[in-house]
PDB file of C-alpha atoms in Angstrom:
ATOM      1  CA  LYS V 271      -0.013  -0.007   0.008  1.00 57.00           C
ATOM      2  CA  ASN V 272       1.034   3.550  -0.666  1.00 56.00           C
ATOM      3  CA  SER V 273       1.555   5.170   2.723  1.00 59.00           C
ATOM      4  CA  ARG V 274       2.453   8.611   1.360  1.00 64.00           C
ATOM      5  CA  LEU V 275       2.929  10.517  -1.894  1.00 66.00           C
ATOM      6  CA  THR V 276       6.079  12.378  -2.911  1.00 69.00           C
ATOM      7  CA  VAL V 277       5.474  16.123  -2.941  1.00 71.00           C
ATOM      8  CA  GLY V 278       5.814  17.346  -6.536  1.00 73.00           C
ATOM      9  CA  GLY V 279       5.781  13.794  -7.914  1.00 72.00           C
ATOM     10  CA  CYS V 280       3.598  12.714 -10.815  1.00 70.00           C
ATOM     11  CA  ALA V 281       1.048  10.955  -8.564  1.00 67.00           C
ATOM     12  CA  ALA V 282       0.692  13.973  -6.299  1.00 67.00           C
ATOM     13  CA  LYS V 283       0.395  16.331  -9.272  1.00 74.00           C
ATOM     14  CA  SER V 284      -2.320  14.266 -10.977  1.00 73.00           C
ATOM     15  CA  GLY V 285      -4.476  13.944  -7.881  1.00 74.00           C
ATOM     16  CA  SER V 286      -5.440  10.449  -9.018  1.00 75.00           C
ATOM     17  CA  LEU V 287      -3.712   8.559  -6.210  1.00 77.00           C
ATOM     18  CA  ALA V 288      -4.067   8.828  -2.473  1.00 78.00           C
ATOM     19  CA  ALA V 289      -2.216   7.591   0.550  1.00 77.00           C
ATOM     20  CA  GLY V 290      -3.500   4.088   1.283  1.00 82.00           C
ATOM     21  CA  ASP V 291      -4.041   3.086  -2.358  1.00 84.00           C
ATOM     22  CA  GLU V 292      -2.804  -0.412  -3.214  1.00 87.00           C
ATOM     23  CA  LEU V 293      -0.976  -0.931  -6.563  1.00 87.00           C
ATOM     24  CA  ILE V 294      -2.369  -4.033  -8.352  1.00 93.00           C
ATOM     25  CA  SER V 295      -0.646  -3.737 -11.729  1.00 93.00           C
ATOM     26  CA  LEU V 296       1.829  -1.489 -13.559  1.00 91.00           C
ATOM     27  CA  ASN V 297       1.512  -1.299 -17.353  1.00 92.00           C
ATOM     28  CA  GLY V 298      -0.415  -4.579 -17.238  1.00 93.00           C
ATOM     29  CA  ILE V 299       2.120  -6.429 -15.062  1.00 94.00           C
ATOM     30  CA  ASP V 300       0.743  -7.877 -11.829  1.00 96.00           C
ATOM     31  CA  VAL V 301       2.761  -6.525  -8.913  1.00 94.00           C
ATOM     32  CA  THR V 302       0.696  -7.957  -6.062  1.00 94.00           C
ATOM     33  CA  SER V 303       3.275 -10.700  -5.348  1.00 95.00           C
ATOM     34  CA  MET V 304       6.220  -8.265  -5.464  1.00 93.00           C
ATOM     35  CA  SER V 305       7.739  -6.667  -2.411  1.00 91.00           C
ATOM     36  CA  ARG V 306       7.508  -2.905  -2.083  1.00 85.00           C
ATOM     37  CA  THR V 307      11.170  -2.653  -3.098  1.00 90.00           C
ATOM     38  CA  GLU V 308      10.692  -4.822  -6.190  1.00 93.00           C
ATOM     39  CA  ALA V 309       7.698  -2.750  -7.348  1.00 88.00           C
ATOM     40  CA  TRP V 310       9.512   0.498  -6.635  1.00 84.00           C
ATOM     41  CA  ASN V 311      12.589  -0.647  -8.623  1.00 90.00           C
ATOM     42  CA  MET V 312      10.311  -1.648 -11.497  1.00 90.00           C
ATOM     43  CA  MET V 313       8.814   1.867 -11.502  1.00 86.00           C
ATOM     44  CA  LYS V 314      12.247   3.491 -11.449  1.00 86.00           C
ATOM     45  CA  ARG V 315      13.197   1.580 -14.621  1.00 89.00           C
ATOM     46  CA  LEU V 316      10.234   2.768 -16.637  1.00 86.00           C
ATOM     47  CA  ALA V 317      10.847   5.086 -19.565  1.00 85.00           C
ATOM     48  CA  ASP V 318       9.409   8.582 -19.434  1.00 85.00           C
ATOM     49  CA  GLY V 319       5.854   8.842 -20.722  1.00 85.00           C
ATOM     50  CA  GLN V 320       2.519   7.293 -20.069  1.00 85.00           C
ATOM     51  CA  VAL V 321       2.107   4.735 -17.287  1.00 84.00           C
ATOM     52  CA  VAL V 322      -1.033   2.690 -16.653  1.00 88.00           C
ATOM     53  CA  LEU V 323      -1.653   1.862 -12.990  1.00 86.00           C
ATOM     54  CA  ASN V 324      -4.387  -0.430 -11.697  1.00 91.00           C
ATOM     55  CA  ILE V 325      -5.056   0.549  -8.093  1.00 88.00           C
ATOM     56  CA  ARG V 326      -7.371  -0.541  -5.269  1.00 89.00           C
ATOM     57  CA  ARG V 327      -8.830   1.846  -2.726  1.00 82.00           C
ATOM     58  CA  ALA V 328     -10.002   0.473   0.592  1.00 68.00           C
ATOM     59  CA  ALA V 329     -13.452   2.151   0.316  1.00 66.00           C
ATOM     60  CA  THR V 330     -14.001   1.581  -3.439  1.00 49.00           C
ATOM     61  CA  ALA V 331     -13.657  -1.004  -6.155  1.00 47.00           C
ATOM     62  CA  THR V 332     -10.470  -1.306  -8.207  1.00 50.00           C
ATOM     63  CA  ALA V 333      -9.908   1.647 -10.525  1.00 52.00           C
ATOM     64  CA  ALA V 334      -7.628   1.989 -13.542  1.00 55.00           C
ATOM     65  CA  THR V 335      -5.730   5.292 -13.733  1.00 55.00           C
ATOM     66  CA  THR V 336      -3.487   6.620 -16.500  1.00 55.00           C
ATOM     67  CA  LEU V 337      -0.714   9.021 -15.576  1.00 58.00           C
ATOM     68  CA  ALA V 338       1.596  10.892 -17.951  1.00 51.00           C
ATOM     69  CA  GLU V 339       4.573  13.099 -17.153  1.00 46.00           C
TER      70      GLU V 339
END
C-alpha cells in the first residue's frame, strides 16, 4: 500500500492517487506478489511517458488510472 505521496511527484500532481491506495498492476504487469522494493525498482526503470496503474482503494472497487509526465 502507498503510505504517502512524494510532494511534486507525478502521482501527487495528478491527484489520481491517495495515501492508502494499493498498486495492483503497472503497465499490465501484476505486482501484487512483489515486495515494495521490487515494485519501486520496476517503476524507477520505466521510460518517461504514459504509465497505466491499476489501483485498489479500501473504500471503493479497483480503478484504472492513466498518468503521464
